[in-house]
PDB file of C-alpha atoms in Angstrom:
ATOM      1  CA  MET A   1     166.531  -5.429  66.059  1.00 52.00           C
ATOM      2  CA  PHE A   2     163.562  -2.870  65.291  1.00 55.00           C
ATOM      3  CA  PRO A   3     164.464   0.593  65.078  1.00 57.00           C
ATOM      4  CA  ALA A   4     163.107   3.351  67.467  1.00 55.00           C
ATOM      5  CA  ILE A   5     160.052   5.277  66.674  1.00 56.00           C
ATOM      6  CA  ARG A   6     160.012   8.669  67.263  1.00 54.00           C
ATOM      7  CA  ARG A   7     156.911  10.133  68.265  1.00 54.00           C
ATOM      8  CA  ALA A   8     156.401  13.955  67.794  1.00 54.00           C
ATOM      9  CA  HIS A   9     154.278  15.646  71.451  1.00 53.00           C
ATOM     10  CA  PRO A  10     150.768  16.182  70.105  1.00 54.00           C
ATOM     11  CA  PHE A  11     150.498  19.415  71.098  1.00 52.00           C
ATOM     12  CA  THR A  12     153.722  21.013  70.128  1.00 52.00           C
ATOM     13  CA  ASN A  13     153.970  19.625  66.675  1.00 54.00           C
ATOM     14  CA  GLY A  14     157.074  19.946  66.950  1.00 51.00           C
ATOM     15  CA  ARG A  15     157.517  23.170  68.299  1.00 54.00           C
ATOM     16  CA  SER A  16     158.487  24.718  71.663  1.00 54.00           C
ATOM     17  CA  MET A  17     155.042  25.431  73.685  1.00 54.00           C
ATOM     18  CA  ARG A  18     154.685  29.126  74.701  1.00 63.00           C
ATOM     19  CA  GLY A  19     152.401  30.949  77.260  1.00 68.00           C
ATOM     20  CA  PHE A  20     151.872  34.570  77.712  1.00 71.00           C
ATOM     21  CA  THR A  21     154.923  36.826  78.767  1.00 83.00           C
ATOM     22  CA  LEU A  22     154.300  39.587  81.996  1.00 78.00           C
ATOM     23  CA  LEU A  23     154.167  42.156  79.647  1.00 79.00           C
ATOM     24  CA  GLU A  24     151.025  40.926  77.256  1.00 77.00           C
ATOM     25  CA  LEU A  25     149.629  39.879  80.204  1.00 82.00           C
ATOM     26  CA  LEU A  26     149.438  43.419  81.596  1.00 82.00           C
ATOM     27  CA  VAL A  27     148.314  44.900  78.745  1.00 81.00           C
ATOM     28  CA  VAL A  28     145.704  42.627  78.318  1.00 81.00           C
ATOM     29  CA  ILE A  29     144.586  43.719  81.544  1.00 83.00           C
ATOM     30  CA  ALA A  30     145.136  47.146  80.991  1.00 80.00           C
ATOM     31  CA  ILE A  31     142.751  47.120  77.796  1.00 81.00           C
ATOM     32  CA  VAL A  32     140.108  45.070  79.980  1.00 79.00           C
ATOM     33  CA  ALA A  33     139.974  48.232  82.847  1.00 74.00           C
ATOM     34  CA  ILE A  34     139.607  50.653  80.102  1.00 74.00           C
ATOM     35  CA  LEU A  35     136.455  49.182  78.348  1.00 70.00           C
ATOM     36  CA  ALA A  36     134.993  48.215  81.669  1.00 64.00           C
ATOM     37  CA  ALA A  37     135.340  51.946  82.943  1.00 64.00           C
ATOM     38  CA  LEU A  38     133.866  52.909  79.434  1.00 63.00           C
ATOM     39  CA  ALA A  39     130.784  51.317  80.142  1.00 53.00           C
ATOM     40  CA  ALA A  40     129.875  51.690  83.701  1.00 51.00           C
ATOM     41  CA  PRO A  41     128.174  54.469  82.824  1.00 57.00           C
ATOM     42  CA  PRO A  42     125.680  53.418  80.401  1.00 59.00           C
ATOM     43  CA  PHE A  43     125.156  50.014  82.567  1.00 56.00           C
ATOM     44  CA  GLY A  44     124.671  52.394  85.311  1.00 60.00           C
ATOM     45  CA  ARG A  45     122.247  54.140  83.440  1.00 66.00           C
ATOM     46  CA  LEU A  46     120.294  51.128  82.759  1.00 68.00           C
ATOM     47  CA  ILE A  47     120.031  49.762  85.959  1.00 72.00           C
ATOM     48  CA  ALA A  48     118.719  53.257  87.736  1.00 73.00           C
ATOM     49  CA  THR A  49     116.259  53.160  84.379  1.00 77.00           C
ATOM     50  CA  SER A  50     115.058  49.881  84.751  1.00 81.00           C
ATOM     51  CA  ALA A  51     114.364  50.532  88.317  1.00 83.00           C
ATOM     52  CA  VAL A  52     112.319  53.363  87.262  1.00 86.00           C
ATOM     53  CA  THR A  53     110.655  51.184  84.580  1.00 88.00           C
ATOM     54  CA  GLY A  54     109.563  48.492  87.492  1.00 90.00           C
ATOM     55  CA  HIS A  55     108.058  51.310  89.931  1.00 91.00           C
ATOM     56  CA  VAL A  56     106.493  52.814  87.525  1.00 92.00           C
ATOM     57  CA  ASN A  57     104.919  49.558  86.268  1.00 93.00           C
ATOM     58  CA  ASP A  58     104.058  48.632  90.212  1.00 94.00           C
ATOM     59  CA  PHE A  59     102.127  52.243  90.739  1.00 94.00           C
ATOM     60  CA  ILE A  60     100.180  52.043  87.527  1.00 94.00           C
ATOM     61  CA  ALA A  61      98.763  47.739  88.157  1.00 95.00           C
ATOM     62  CA  ASP A  62      97.998  48.717  91.764  1.00 96.00           C
ATOM     63  CA  SER A  63      96.076  51.933  91.008  1.00 93.00           C
ATOM     64  CA  ARG A  64      94.098  50.072  88.520  1.00 93.00           C
ATOM     65  CA  TYR A  65      93.414  47.647  90.730  1.00 97.00           C
ATOM     66  CA  ALA A  66      92.025  49.933  93.654  1.00 96.00           C
ATOM     67  CA  ARG A  67      89.647  51.157  90.451  1.00 93.00           C
ATOM     68  CA  SER A  68      88.704  47.699  89.624  1.00 95.00           C
ATOM     69  CA  GLU A  69      87.949  46.628  93.702  1.00 97.00           C
ATOM     70  CA  ALA A  70      86.231  50.050  93.413  1.00 96.00           C
ATOM     71  CA  LEU A  71      83.793  49.418  91.324  1.00 95.00           C
ATOM     72  CA  ARG A  72      83.216  45.508  92.329  1.00 96.00           C
ATOM     73  CA  ARG A  73      82.322  46.932  95.596  1.00 96.00           C
ATOM     74  CA  GLY A  74      80.366  49.506  94.659  1.00 96.00           C
ATOM     75  CA  THR A  75      82.391  51.751  97.401  1.00 96.00           C
ATOM     76  CA  SER A  76      85.491  53.747  97.688  1.00 96.00           C
ATOM     77  CA  VAL A  77      89.098  52.205  97.213  1.00 97.00           C
ATOM     78  CA  THR A  78      92.132  54.497  98.158  1.00 95.00           C
ATOM     79  CA  MET A  79      95.706  54.446  97.375  1.00 95.00           C
ATOM     80  CA  CYS A  80      97.400  56.105  99.888  1.00 93.00           C
ATOM     81  CA  ARG A  81     100.972  57.004 100.462  1.00 92.00           C
ATOM     82  CA  SER A  82     102.521  55.380 103.428  1.00 94.00           C
ATOM     83  CA  THR A  83     105.437  56.096 105.307  1.00 89.00           C
ATOM     84  CA  ASP A  84     105.226  52.658 107.221  1.00 91.00           C
ATOM     85  CA  PRO A  85     103.784  49.886 104.635  1.00 93.00           C
ATOM     86  CA  ASP A  86     105.793  47.232 106.688  1.00 92.00           C
ATOM     87  CA  ALA A  87     104.150  48.024 109.911  1.00 93.00           C
ATOM     88  CA  ALA A  88     101.618  45.517 111.431  1.00 92.00           C
ATOM     89  CA  SER A  89      98.907  48.276 110.361  1.00 93.00           C
ATOM     90  CA  PRO A  90     100.058  50.384 107.988  1.00 95.00           C
ATOM     91  CA  ALA A  91      97.477  53.809 107.610  1.00 94.00           C
ATOM     92  CA  CYS A  92      98.700  56.873 105.249  1.00 93.00           C
ATOM     93  CA  ALA A  93     101.116  58.995 105.245  1.00 91.00           C
ATOM     94  CA  THR A  94      99.307  62.584 107.253  1.00 85.00           C
ATOM     95  CA  ASP A  95     102.631  64.443 106.033  1.00 80.00           C
ATOM     96  CA  ASN A  96     103.340  66.143 103.011  1.00 73.00           C
ATOM     97  CA  ALA A  97     107.309  66.246 103.408  1.00 69.00           C
ATOM     98  CA  ALA A  98     108.070  63.293 100.824  1.00 69.00           C
ATOM     99  CA  GLY A  99     107.235  61.069  98.019  1.00 85.00           C
ATOM    100  CA  TRP A 100     105.631  58.523  96.743  1.00 90.00           C
ATOM    101  CA  GLU A 101     108.997  55.588  96.854  1.00 91.00           C
ATOM    102  CA  SER A 102     108.124  55.445 100.703  1.00 91.00           C
ATOM    103  CA  GLY A 103     105.850  53.010 100.043  1.00 94.00           C
ATOM    104  CA  TRP A 104     101.556  52.576  99.890  1.00 96.00           C
ATOM    105  CA  ILE A 105      99.219  51.115 100.652  1.00 97.00           C
ATOM    106  CA  VAL A 106      95.556  50.009  98.680  1.00 98.00           C
ATOM    107  CA  PHE A 107      92.081  49.871 101.131  1.00 97.00           C
ATOM    108  CA  VAL A 108      88.736  49.206 101.362  1.00 98.00           C
ATOM    109  CA  ASP A 109      88.010  53.419 102.098  1.00 96.00           C
ATOM    110  CA  THR A 110      84.182  53.147 103.268  1.00 94.00           C
ATOM    111  CA  ASP A 111      83.990  56.442 104.306  1.00 93.00           C
ATOM    112  CA  SER A 112      85.590  57.851 102.211  1.00 90.00           C
ATOM    113  CA  ASN A 113      88.254  60.086 104.082  1.00 91.00           C
ATOM    114  CA  ASN A 114      91.268  58.929 102.427  1.00 88.00           C
ATOM    115  CA  SER A 115      92.668  57.335 105.839  1.00 90.00           C
ATOM    116  CA  ARG A 116      92.640  53.968 106.574  1.00 94.00           C
ATOM    117  CA  GLY A 117      90.488  53.737 110.028  1.00 91.00           C
ATOM    118  CA  ALA A 118      89.716  50.562 112.723  1.00 88.00           C
ATOM    119  CA  GLY A 119      88.068  48.179 110.563  1.00 91.00           C
ATOM    120  CA  GLU A 120      88.773  48.902 106.849  1.00 95.00           C
ATOM    121  CA  GLN A 121      90.128  46.107 105.008  1.00 96.00           C
ATOM    122  CA  LEU A 122      94.323  46.498 103.598  1.00 97.00           C
ATOM    123  CA  LEU A 123      93.879  45.397 100.073  1.00 97.00           C
ATOM    124  CA  ARG A 124      97.299  45.631  99.039  1.00 97.00           C
ATOM    125  CA  VAL A 125     100.967  46.616 100.052  1.00 97.00           C
ATOM    126  CA  HIS A 126     103.887  48.303  98.448  1.00 96.00           C
ATOM    127  CA  ALA A 127     107.316  47.920 100.169  1.00 94.00           C
ATOM    128  CA  ARG A 128     109.507  51.253 100.477  1.00 92.00           C
ATOM    129  CA  MET A 129     111.962  51.955  97.092  1.00 88.00           C
ATOM    130  CA  GLY A 130     115.550  52.028  98.652  1.00 81.00           C
ATOM    131  CA  ASP A 131     116.810  52.080  94.999  1.00 77.00           C
ATOM    132  CA  SER A 132     114.278  54.881  93.912  1.00 80.00           C
ATOM    133  CA  GLY A 133     115.508  58.985  93.110  1.00 79.00           C
ATOM    134  CA  GLY A 134     111.998  59.872  94.282  1.00 82.00           C
ATOM    135  CA  ILE A 135     108.388  60.177  93.216  1.00 84.00           C
ATOM    136  CA  ARG A 136     107.551  63.373  93.873  1.00 82.00           C
ATOM    137  CA  LYS A 137     104.353  65.486  92.214  1.00 78.00           C
ATOM    138  CA  VAL A 138     104.073  68.557  90.495  1.00 75.00           C
ATOM    139  CA  GLY A 139     102.113  71.207  91.831  1.00 66.00           C
ATOM    140  CA  THR A 140     100.613  72.277  95.060  1.00 56.00           C
ATOM    141  CA  ASN A 141      98.054  70.177  95.813  1.00 62.00           C
ATOM    142  CA  ASN A 142      98.203  67.368  98.189  1.00 62.00           C
ATOM    143  CA  TYR A 143      98.789  64.042  95.997  1.00 76.00           C
ATOM    144  CA  ASN A 144      99.212  61.549  99.115  1.00 85.00           C
ATOM    145  CA  GLN A 145      96.452  59.773  97.887  1.00 87.00           C
ATOM    146  CA  LEU A 146      94.302  58.277  94.948  1.00 89.00           C
ATOM    147  CA  ARG A 147      90.175  57.661  95.667  1.00 92.00           C
ATOM    148  CA  TYR A 148      88.793  55.661  93.887  1.00 93.00           C
ATOM    149  CA  ARG A 149      84.586  56.495  93.802  1.00 93.00           C
ATOM    150  CA  ALA A 150      82.438  53.249  93.226  1.00 93.00           C
ATOM    151  CA  THR A 151      82.294  54.817  89.392  1.00 91.00           C
ATOM    152  CA  GLY A 152      85.979  54.244  88.956  1.00 88.00           C
ATOM    153  CA  TRP A 153      86.310  58.237  88.804  1.00 87.00           C
ATOM    154  CA  ALA A 154      89.532  59.340  90.308  1.00 86.00           C
ATOM    155  CA  ILE A 155      90.010  61.935  93.214  1.00 79.00           C
ATOM    156  CA  ALA A 156      92.679  63.146  92.712  1.00 63.00           C
ATOM    157  CA  ALA A 157      92.152  65.777  89.364  1.00 61.00           C
ATOM    158  CA  ASN A 158      94.641  65.476  86.606  1.00 73.00           C
ATOM    159  CA  ALA A 159      97.373  64.122  89.245  1.00 81.00           C
ATOM    160  CA  THR A 160     100.586  64.543  87.970  1.00 86.00           C
ATOM    161  CA  LEU A 161     103.277  62.230  89.109  1.00 87.00           C
ATOM    162  CA  ARG A 162     107.510  62.513  88.573  1.00 87.00           C
ATOM    163  CA  PHE A 163     109.785  58.795  88.964  1.00 88.00           C
ATOM    164  CA  LEU A 164     113.224  59.888  89.073  1.00 85.00           C
ATOM    165  CA  PRO A 165     116.287  57.193  88.722  1.00 82.00           C
ATOM    166  CA  GLN A 166     118.480  56.717  91.412  1.00 76.00           C
ATOM    167  CA  GLY A 167     120.887  59.983  92.120  1.00 69.00           C
ATOM    168  CA  ALA A 168     119.009  61.882  89.857  1.00 58.00           C
ATOM    169  CA  GLY A 169     120.417  65.395  89.877  1.00 58.00           C
ATOM    170  CA  ALA A 170     121.266  66.837  86.204  1.00 53.00           C
ATOM    171  CA  GLN A 171     118.704  67.955  83.910  1.00 53.00           C
ATOM    172  CA  ALA A 172     119.707  64.949  81.124  1.00 49.00           C
ATOM    173  CA  ASP A 173     118.637  62.684  84.681  1.00 68.00           C
ATOM    174  CA  MET A 174     114.890  63.448  84.000  1.00 72.00           C
ATOM    175  CA  LYS A 175     115.303  62.015  80.288  1.00 75.00           C
ATOM    176  CA  GLN A 176     115.884  57.969  82.307  1.00 78.00           C
ATOM    177  CA  GLY A 177     112.630  59.037  84.491  1.00 85.00           C
ATOM    178  CA  ARG A 178     109.009  58.594  83.962  1.00 88.00           C
ATOM    179  CA  THR A 179     105.384  60.834  84.273  1.00 90.00           C
ATOM    180  CA  VAL A 180     102.652  59.312  85.447  1.00 90.00           C
ATOM    181  CA  CYS A 181      98.946  61.050  84.820  1.00 88.00           C
ATOM    182  CA  ILE A 182      95.717  60.699  86.356  1.00 85.00           C
ATOM    183  CA  SER A 183      93.439  62.163  84.875  1.00 84.00           C
ATOM    184  CA  THR A 184      89.513  62.673  86.151  1.00 77.00           C
ATOM    185  CA  LEU A 185      87.890  59.895  84.621  1.00 79.00           C
ATOM    186  CA  GLY A 186      91.055  57.468  86.573  1.00 78.00           C
ATOM    187  CA  ARG A 187      93.040  56.830  83.965  1.00 84.00           C
ATOM    188  CA  VAL A 188      96.467  56.109  84.497  1.00 88.00           C
ATOM    189  CA  ARG A 189      99.083  56.346  82.015  1.00 89.00           C
ATOM    190  CA  SER A 190     103.126  56.714  81.808  1.00 90.00           C
ATOM    191  CA  LEU A 191     104.767  59.290  79.964  1.00 90.00           C
ATOM    192  CA  PRO A 192     108.567  58.751  78.745  1.00 85.00           C
ATOM    193  CA  SER A 193     111.312  60.982  80.230  1.00 80.00           C
ATOM    194  CA  ALA A 194     110.249  62.588  83.885  1.00 74.00           C
ATOM    195  CA  ASP A 195     110.017  66.106  82.592  1.00 79.00           C
ATOM    196  CA  ALA A 196     107.187  65.049  80.322  1.00 83.00           C
ATOM    197  CA  ILE A 197     103.270  67.384  80.085  1.00 83.00           C
ATOM    198  CA  CYS A 198     100.289  65.635  80.985  1.00 83.00           C
ATOM    199  CA  ASN A 199      97.552  66.904  79.275  1.00 76.00           C
ATOM    200  CA  GLY A 200      94.143  65.878  81.410  1.00 58.00           C
ATOM    201  CA  SER A 201      93.236  63.243  79.071  1.00 53.00           C
TER     202      SER A 201
END
């Protein structure tokens, strides 16, 4: 008769297995919660800053598109703030109470009156931005619209818009925002921080 062969369990290596105790598990959970709480504010700021960047890129892209269409068509093309961009026939805003976060439209402004009339072709529509802290003009001039002549020049001399992050309130939040400058020549550019100064160039 052959002697019995004893085999060690491959996972125990001859020693008993041991798991986490309840106390150890609670300590790990507490550490994870603390780290998550510390990471939340920077992550929130990152999301807000990313949203602002997206809004600025959309605004600049559509304004450049409006300018290129004015040059190509040989007529005025207007980009205006709209309070009803999702309507079947969206129109330019007539008040000066809100900012561009309500949305905007780009259209062929045949009669160059900064208002979309019957028969004027709609080229682009940008919906309302729910994750915006506001897109505000600087100064007392009405910047509800940006019209480009057939020459590509802009009818909004030295306009300045502040793009703010959602929930903006403190001065520190301005650093997460952006400033968009529109020159008389129709050049549109962005500057870091929502409190930057446009020099008109």
